[in-house]
CSV table of C-alpha atoms and ligand atoms in Angstrom, one decimal:
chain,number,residue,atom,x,y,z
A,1,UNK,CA,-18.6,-11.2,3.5
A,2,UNK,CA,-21.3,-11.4,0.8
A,3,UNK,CA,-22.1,-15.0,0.6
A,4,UNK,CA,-21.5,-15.3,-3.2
A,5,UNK,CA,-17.2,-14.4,-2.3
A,6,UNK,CA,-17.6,-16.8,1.1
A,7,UNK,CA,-18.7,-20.1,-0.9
A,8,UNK,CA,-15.6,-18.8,-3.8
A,9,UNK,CA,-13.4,-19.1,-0.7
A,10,UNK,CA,-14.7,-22.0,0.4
A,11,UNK,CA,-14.5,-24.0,-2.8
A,12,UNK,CA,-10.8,-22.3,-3.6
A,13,UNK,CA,-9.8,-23.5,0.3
A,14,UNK,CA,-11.0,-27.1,-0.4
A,15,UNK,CA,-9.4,-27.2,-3.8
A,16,UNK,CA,-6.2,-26.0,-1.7
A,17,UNK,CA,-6.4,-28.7,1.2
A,18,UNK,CA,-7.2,-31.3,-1.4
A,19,UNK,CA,-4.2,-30.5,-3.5
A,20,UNK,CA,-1.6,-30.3,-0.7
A,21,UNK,CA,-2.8,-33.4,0.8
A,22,UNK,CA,-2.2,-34.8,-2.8
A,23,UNK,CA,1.1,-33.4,-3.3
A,24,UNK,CA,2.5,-34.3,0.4
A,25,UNK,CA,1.4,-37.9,0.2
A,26,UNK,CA,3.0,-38.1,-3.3
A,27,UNK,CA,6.0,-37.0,-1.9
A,28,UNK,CA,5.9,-39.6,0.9
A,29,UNK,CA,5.1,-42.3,-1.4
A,30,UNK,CA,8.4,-40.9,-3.8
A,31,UNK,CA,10.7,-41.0,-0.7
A,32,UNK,CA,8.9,-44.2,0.5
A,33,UNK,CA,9.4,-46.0,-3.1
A,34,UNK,CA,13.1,-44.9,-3.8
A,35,UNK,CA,14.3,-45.9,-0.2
A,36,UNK,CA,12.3,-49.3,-1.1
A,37,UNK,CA,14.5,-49.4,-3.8
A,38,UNK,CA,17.6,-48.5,-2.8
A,39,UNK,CA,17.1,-51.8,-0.7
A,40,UNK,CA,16.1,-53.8,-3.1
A,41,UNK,CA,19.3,-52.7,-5.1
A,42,UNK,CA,21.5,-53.4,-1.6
A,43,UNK,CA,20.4,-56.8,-1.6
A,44,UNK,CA,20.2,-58.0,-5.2
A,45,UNK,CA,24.3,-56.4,-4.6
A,46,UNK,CA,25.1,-58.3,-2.1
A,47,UNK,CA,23.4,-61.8,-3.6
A,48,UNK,CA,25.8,-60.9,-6.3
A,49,UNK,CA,28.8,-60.5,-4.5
A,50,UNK,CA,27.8,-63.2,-2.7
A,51,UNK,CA,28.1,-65.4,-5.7
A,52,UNK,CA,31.3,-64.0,-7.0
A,53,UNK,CA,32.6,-64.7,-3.6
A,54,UNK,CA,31.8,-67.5,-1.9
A,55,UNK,CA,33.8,-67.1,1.2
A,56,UNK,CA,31.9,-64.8,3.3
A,57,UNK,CA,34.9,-64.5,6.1
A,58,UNK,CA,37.3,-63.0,3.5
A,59,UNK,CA,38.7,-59.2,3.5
A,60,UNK,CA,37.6,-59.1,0.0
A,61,UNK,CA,34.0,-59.7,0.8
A,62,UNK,CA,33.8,-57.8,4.0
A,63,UNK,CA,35.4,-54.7,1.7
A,64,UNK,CA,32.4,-55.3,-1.1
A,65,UNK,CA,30.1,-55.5,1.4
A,66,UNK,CA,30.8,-52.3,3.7
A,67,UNK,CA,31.1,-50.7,0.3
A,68,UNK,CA,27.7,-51.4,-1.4
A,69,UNK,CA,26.4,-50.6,2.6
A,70,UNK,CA,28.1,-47.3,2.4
A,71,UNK,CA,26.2,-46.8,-0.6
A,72,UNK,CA,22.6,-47.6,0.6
A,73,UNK,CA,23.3,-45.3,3.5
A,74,UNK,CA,24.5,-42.2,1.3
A,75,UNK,CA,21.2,-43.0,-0.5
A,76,UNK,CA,19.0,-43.5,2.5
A,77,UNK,CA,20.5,-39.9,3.6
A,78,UNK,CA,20.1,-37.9,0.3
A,79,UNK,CA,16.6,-39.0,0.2
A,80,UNK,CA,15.4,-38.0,3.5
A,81,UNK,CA,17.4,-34.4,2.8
A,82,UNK,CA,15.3,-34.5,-0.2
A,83,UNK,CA,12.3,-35.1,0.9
A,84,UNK,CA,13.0,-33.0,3.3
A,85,UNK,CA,13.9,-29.8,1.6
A,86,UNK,CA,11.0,-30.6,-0.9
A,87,UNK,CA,8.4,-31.0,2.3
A,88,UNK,CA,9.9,-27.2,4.0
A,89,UNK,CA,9.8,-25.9,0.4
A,90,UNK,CA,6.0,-27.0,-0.2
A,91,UNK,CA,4.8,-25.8,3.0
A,92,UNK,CA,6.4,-22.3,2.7
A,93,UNK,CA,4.7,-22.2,-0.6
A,94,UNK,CA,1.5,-23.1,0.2
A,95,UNK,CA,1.7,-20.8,3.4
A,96,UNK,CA,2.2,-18.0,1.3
A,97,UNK,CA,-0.2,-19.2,-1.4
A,98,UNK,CA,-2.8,-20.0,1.1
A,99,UNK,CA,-2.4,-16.3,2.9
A,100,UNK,CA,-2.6,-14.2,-0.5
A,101,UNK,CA,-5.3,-15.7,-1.7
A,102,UNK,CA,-7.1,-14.8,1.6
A,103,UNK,CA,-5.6,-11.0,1.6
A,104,UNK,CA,-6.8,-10.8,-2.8
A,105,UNK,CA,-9.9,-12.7,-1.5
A,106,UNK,CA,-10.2,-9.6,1.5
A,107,UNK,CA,-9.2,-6.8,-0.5
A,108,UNK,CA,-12.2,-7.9,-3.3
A,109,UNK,CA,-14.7,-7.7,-0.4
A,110,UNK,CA,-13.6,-4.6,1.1
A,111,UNK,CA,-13.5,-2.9,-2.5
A,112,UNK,CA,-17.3,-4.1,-3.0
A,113,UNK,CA,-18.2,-2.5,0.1
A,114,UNK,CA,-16.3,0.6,-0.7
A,115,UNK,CA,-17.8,0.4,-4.1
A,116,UNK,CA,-20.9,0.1,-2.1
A,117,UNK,CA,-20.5,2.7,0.4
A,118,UNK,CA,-19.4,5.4,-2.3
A,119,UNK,CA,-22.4,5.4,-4.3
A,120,UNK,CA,-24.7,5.4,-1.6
A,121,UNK,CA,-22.1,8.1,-0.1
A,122,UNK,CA,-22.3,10.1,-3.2
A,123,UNK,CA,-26.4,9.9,-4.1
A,124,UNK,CA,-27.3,10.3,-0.5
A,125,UNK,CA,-26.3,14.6,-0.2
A,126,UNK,CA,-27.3,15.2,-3.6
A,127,UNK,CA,-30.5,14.1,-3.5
A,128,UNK,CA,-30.9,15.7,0.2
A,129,UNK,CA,-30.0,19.0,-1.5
A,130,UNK,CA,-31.8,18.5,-4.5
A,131,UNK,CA,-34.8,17.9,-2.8
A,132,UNK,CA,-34.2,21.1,-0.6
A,133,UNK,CA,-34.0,23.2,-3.6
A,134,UNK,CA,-37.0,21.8,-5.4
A,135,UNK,CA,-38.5,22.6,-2.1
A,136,UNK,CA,-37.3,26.4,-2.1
A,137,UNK,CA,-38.3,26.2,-6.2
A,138,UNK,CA,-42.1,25.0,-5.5
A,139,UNK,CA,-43.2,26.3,-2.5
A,140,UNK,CA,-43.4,30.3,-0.7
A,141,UNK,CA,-41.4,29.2,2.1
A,142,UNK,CA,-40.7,31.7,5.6
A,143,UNK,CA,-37.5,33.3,5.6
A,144,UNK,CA,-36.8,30.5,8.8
A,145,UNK,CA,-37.3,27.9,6.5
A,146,UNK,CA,-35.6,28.5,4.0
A,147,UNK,CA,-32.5,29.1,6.0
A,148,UNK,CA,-33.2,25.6,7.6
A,149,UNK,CA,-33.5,24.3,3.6
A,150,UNK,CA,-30.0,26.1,2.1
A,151,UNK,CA,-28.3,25.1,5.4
A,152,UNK,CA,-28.9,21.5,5.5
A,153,UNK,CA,-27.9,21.2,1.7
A,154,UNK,CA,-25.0,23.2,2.6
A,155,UNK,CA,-23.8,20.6,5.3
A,156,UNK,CA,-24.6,17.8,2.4
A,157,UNK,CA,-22.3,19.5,0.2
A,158,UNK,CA,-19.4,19.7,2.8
A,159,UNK,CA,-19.9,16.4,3.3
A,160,UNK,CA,-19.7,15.5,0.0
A,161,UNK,CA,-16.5,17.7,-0.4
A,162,UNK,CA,-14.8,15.7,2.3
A,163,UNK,CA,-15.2,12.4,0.5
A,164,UNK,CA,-14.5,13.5,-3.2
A,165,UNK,CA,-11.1,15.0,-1.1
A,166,UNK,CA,-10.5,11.5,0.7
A,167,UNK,CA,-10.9,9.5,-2.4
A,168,UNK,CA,-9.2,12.2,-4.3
A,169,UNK,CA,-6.6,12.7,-2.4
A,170,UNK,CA,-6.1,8.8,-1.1
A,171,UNK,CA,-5.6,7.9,-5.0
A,172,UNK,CA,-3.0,10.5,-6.0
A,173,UNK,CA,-1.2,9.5,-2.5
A,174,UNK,CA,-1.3,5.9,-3.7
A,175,UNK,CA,0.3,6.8,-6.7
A,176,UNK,CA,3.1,9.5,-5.6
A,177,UNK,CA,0.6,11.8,-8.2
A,178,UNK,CA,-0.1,14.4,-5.2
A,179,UNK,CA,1.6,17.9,-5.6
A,180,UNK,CA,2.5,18.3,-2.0
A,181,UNK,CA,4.2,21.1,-0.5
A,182,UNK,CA,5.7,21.9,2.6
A,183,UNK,CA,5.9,25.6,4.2
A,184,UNK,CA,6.4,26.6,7.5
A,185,UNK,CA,2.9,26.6,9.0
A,186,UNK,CA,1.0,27.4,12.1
A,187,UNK,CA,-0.2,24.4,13.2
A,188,UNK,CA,-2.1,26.1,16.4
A,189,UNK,CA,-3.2,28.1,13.8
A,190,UNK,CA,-3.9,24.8,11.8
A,191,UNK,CA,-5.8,22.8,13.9
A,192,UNK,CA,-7.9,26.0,15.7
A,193,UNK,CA,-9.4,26.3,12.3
A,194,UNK,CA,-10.2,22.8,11.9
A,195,UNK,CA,-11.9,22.8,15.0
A,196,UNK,CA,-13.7,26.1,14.4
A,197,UNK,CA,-15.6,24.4,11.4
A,198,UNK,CA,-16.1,21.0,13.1
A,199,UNK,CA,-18.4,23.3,15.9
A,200,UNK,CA,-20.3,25.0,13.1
A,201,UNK,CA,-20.9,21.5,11.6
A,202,UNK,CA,-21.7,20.2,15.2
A,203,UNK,CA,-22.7,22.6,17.2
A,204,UNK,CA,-24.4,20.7,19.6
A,205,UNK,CA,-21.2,18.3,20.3
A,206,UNK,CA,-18.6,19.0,23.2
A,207,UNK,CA,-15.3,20.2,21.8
A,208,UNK,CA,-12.4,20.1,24.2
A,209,UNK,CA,-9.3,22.0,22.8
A,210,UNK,CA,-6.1,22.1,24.5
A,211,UNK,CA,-4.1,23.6,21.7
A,212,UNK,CA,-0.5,25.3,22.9
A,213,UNK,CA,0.3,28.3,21.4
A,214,UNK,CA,2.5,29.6,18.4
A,215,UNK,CA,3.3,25.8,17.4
A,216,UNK,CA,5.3,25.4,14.0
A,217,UNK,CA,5.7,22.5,11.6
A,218,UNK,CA,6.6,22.6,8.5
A,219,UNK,CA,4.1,20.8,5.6
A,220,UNK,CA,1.1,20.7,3.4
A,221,UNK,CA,-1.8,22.4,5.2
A,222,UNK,CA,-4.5,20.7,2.9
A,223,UNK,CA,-2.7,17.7,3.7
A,224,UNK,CA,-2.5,18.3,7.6
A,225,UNK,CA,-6.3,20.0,7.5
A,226,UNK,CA,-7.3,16.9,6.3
A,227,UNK,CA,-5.5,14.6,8.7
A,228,UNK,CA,-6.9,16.5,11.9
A,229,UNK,CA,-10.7,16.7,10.6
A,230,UNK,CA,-10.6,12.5,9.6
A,231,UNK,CA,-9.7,12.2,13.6
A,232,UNK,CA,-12.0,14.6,14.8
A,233,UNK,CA,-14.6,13.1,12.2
A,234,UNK,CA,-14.6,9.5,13.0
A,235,UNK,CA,-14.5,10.8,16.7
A,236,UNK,CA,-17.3,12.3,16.5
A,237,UNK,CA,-18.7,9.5,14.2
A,238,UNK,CA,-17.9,6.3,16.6
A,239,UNK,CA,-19.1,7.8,19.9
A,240,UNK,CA,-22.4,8.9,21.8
A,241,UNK,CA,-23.2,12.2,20.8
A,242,UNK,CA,-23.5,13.7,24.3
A,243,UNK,CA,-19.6,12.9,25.1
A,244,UNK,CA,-16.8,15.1,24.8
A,245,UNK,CA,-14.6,14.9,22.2
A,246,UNK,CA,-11.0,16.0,22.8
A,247,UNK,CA,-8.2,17.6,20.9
A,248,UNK,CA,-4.7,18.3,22.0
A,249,UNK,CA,-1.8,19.8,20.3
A,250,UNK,CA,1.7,20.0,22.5
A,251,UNK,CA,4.8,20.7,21.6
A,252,UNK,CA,8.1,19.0,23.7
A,253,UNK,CA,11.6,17.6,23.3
A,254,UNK,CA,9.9,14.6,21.3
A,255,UNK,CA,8.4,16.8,18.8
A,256,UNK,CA,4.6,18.0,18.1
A,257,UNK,CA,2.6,15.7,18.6
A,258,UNK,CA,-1.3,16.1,17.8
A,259,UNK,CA,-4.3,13.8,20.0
A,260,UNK,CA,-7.7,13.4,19.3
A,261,UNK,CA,-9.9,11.1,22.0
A,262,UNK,CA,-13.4,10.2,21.8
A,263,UNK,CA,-15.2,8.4,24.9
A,264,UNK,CA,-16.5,6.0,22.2
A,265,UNK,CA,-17.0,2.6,21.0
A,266,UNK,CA,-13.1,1.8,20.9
A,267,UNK,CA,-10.9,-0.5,19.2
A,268,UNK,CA,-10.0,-3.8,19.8
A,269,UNK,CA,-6.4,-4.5,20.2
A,270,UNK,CA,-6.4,-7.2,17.1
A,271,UNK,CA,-7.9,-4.1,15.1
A,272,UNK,CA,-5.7,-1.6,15.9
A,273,UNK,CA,-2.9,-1.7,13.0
A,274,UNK,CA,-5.6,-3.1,10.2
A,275,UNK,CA,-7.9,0.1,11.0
A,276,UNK,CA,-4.9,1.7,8.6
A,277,UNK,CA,-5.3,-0.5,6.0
A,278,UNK,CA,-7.3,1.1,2.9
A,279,UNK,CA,-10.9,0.1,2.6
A,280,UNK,CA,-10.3,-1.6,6.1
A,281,UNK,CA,-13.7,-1.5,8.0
A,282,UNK,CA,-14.4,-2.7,11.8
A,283,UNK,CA,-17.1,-5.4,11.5
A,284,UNK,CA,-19.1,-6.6,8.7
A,285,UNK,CA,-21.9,-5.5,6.7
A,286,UNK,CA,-24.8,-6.6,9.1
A,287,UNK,CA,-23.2,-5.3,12.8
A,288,UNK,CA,-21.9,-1.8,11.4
A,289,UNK,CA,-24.3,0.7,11.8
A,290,UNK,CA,-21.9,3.8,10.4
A,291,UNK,CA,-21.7,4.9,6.9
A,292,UNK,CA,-18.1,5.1,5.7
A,293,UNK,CA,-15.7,4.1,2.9
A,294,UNK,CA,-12.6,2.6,5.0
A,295,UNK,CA,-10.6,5.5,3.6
A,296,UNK,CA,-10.2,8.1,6.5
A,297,UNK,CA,-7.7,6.9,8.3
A,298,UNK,CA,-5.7,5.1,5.5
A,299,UNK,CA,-5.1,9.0,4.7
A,300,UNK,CA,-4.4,9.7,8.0
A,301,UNK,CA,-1.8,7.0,7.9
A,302,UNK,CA,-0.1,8.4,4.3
A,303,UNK,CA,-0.4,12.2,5.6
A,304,UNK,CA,1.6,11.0,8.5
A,305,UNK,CA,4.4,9.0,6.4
A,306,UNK,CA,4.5,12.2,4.4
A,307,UNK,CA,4.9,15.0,6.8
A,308,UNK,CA,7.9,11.5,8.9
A,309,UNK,CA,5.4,11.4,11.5
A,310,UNK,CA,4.0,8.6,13.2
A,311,UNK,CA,0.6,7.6,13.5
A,312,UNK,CA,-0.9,5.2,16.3
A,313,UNK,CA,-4.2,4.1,18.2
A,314,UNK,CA,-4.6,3.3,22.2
A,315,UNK,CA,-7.6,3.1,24.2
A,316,UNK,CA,-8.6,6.3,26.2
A,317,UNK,CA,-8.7,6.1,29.7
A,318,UNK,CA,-11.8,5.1,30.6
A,319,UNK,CA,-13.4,4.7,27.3
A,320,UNK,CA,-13.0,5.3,23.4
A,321,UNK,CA,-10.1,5.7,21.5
A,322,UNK,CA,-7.2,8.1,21.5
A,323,UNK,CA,-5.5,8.7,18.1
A,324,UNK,CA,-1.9,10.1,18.6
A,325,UNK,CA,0.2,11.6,15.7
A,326,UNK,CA,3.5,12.5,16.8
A,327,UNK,CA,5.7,15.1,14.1
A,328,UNK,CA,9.7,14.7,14.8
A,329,UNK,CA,11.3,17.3,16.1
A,330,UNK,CA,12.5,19.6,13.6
B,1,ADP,P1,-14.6,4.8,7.9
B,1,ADP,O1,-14.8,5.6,9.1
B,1,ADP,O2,-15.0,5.6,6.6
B,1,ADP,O3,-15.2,3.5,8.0
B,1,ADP,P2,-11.8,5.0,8.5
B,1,ADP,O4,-10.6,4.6,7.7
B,1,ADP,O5,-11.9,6.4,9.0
B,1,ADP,O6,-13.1,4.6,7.7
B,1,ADP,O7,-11.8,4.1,9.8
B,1,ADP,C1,-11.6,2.7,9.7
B,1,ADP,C2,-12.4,1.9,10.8
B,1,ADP,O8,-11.8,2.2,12.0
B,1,ADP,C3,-13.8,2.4,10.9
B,1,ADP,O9,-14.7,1.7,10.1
B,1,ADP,C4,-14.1,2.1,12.4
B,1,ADP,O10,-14.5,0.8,12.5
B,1,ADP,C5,-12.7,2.2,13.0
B,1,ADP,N1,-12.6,3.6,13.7
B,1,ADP,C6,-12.0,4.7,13.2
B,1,ADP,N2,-12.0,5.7,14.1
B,1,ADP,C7,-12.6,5.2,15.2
B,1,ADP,C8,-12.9,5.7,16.5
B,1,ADP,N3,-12.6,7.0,16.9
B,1,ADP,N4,-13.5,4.9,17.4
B,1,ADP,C9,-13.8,3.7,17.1
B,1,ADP,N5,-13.5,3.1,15.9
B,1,ADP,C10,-12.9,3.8,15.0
């Protein structure tokens, strides 16, 4: 957290403290006070009654007198309730004060980092291919060379396809704005393809594919493209590049259900639901060493809710991570 937003949530988390403090021993001086002078009113009675009647063994007294007692405890017990409901009603209040200011407090940070990320994310491939074509402009260049040039810029400009898509695409989600379809697809076919391009982006990683034949589902196939090359991107992206990556698609009496493992860095258990959250990063600005927006798998999450599937994280055996995305049957 920048420290500029950590000394805002310090000072907003002592103003808290300082005011529920206040406000609970206000209430314990309120309850405190009245019950004070509920007795002082029980006795100042009773010294009255006492002078009206002066014989303290008669009915008449002892009637006056359980009477006014009645009275004090009726009192004594609608205070406490009070004070009481007042105290639960405070607490839940400032519990759910006290946790949305965090989450607003959260959200602002992870927005500056995405805000952060994106530009860099954006200025980063364009001046890579820039550069290459000012290159190929200026200078005579071998025929090897220039391939080398045109298809390093070409690799910056998928990359920068596959964020204008996530952020695209993650808005109009967000907003119900996206004009998805659903057709019966091929999802073999689907995910073969997927994989096809991540080799020619990375031809030097290990690509494992167990993909069963002839699967159907029916969907968006931007949608679904998208979903299995986040997965196979932030595989490839959170592991040692000279481990395998695997992809699985099966089809059974539960459904399809689609796997990608990495033999990566994992996830810890406590992380495991928030890595769906948008803008949701592992870590903070000074341990992550990965370049991302927090976005990838927040799509993953709302191209699953589309298509009724779910979406989940467990470790792999062994080591890394293995997302599952399981269809329903249809
Ligand atoms: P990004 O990769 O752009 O940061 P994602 O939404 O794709 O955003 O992922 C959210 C976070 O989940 C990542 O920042 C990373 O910490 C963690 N993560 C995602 N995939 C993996 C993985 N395969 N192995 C380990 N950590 C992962």
């Amino acid at each position: 957290m920048a420290d500029h937003n950590r000394r805002q949530l310090r000072r907003a988390t002592i103003v808290f403290w300082v005011l529920l403090v206040y406000i609970i021993l206000a209430l314990l001086w309120w309850a405190f006070s009245l019950e004070q002078q509920n007795r002082d009113m029980y006795r100042l009675r009773k010294a009255e009654i006492a002078e009206k009647l002066t014989d303290t063994t008669s009915i008449n007294y002892k009637n006056a007198i359980a009477k006014i007692n009645e009275q004090k405890q009726r009192n004594t017990v609608k205070y406490i309730s009070e004070g009481i409901t007042f105290l639960v009603l405070i607490i839940v209040g400032a519990v759910f004060l006290y946790r949305s200011v965090r989450r607003q407090f959260r959200l602002q940070q992870q927005q500056q980092n995405f805000v952060m990320a994106v530009t860099h994310e954006l200025k980063t491939p364009i001046s890579v291919a820039r550069l290459n074509l000012e290159t190929l402009q200026r200078h005579h260049l071998d025929i090897q060379r220039q391939r080398k040039l045109i298809q390093g810029s070409l690799e910056e400009m998928v990359r920068l396809e596959a964020l204008i898509n996530n952020i695209l695409i993650s808005s109009q989600l967000e907003g119900g704005a996206y004009p998805a379809s659903k057709e019966e697809l091929n999802f073999s076919d689907l995910v073969e393809d997927v994989c096809r391009q991540f080799r020619n982006r990375y031809p030097h990683r290990q690509l494992v594919t167990t993909i069963e034949d002839q699967v159907a589902l029916t969907g968006d196939s931007l949608l679904l493209k998208l979903l299995v090359s986040n997965l196979l991107e932030n595989a490839n992206k959170y592991s040692d590049k000279t481990t395998p990556v695997q992809c699985i698609v099966k089809k059974d009496l539960s459904g399809v259900r689609l796997q990608v493992s990495d033999e990566g860095i994992g996830i810890p258990d406590a992380e495991k639901r928030k890595v769906f959250d948008r803008f949701y990063r592992i870590g903070n600005e000074q341990t992550r060493h990965t370049k991302g927006t927090g976005l990838g798998l927040f799509i993953c999450k709302k191209i699953a809710d589309y298509h009724h599937a779910s979406i989940s994280v467990t470790d792999n055996a062994g080591r890394g991570s293995t997302f599952t995305v399981q269809f329903l049957p249809a």
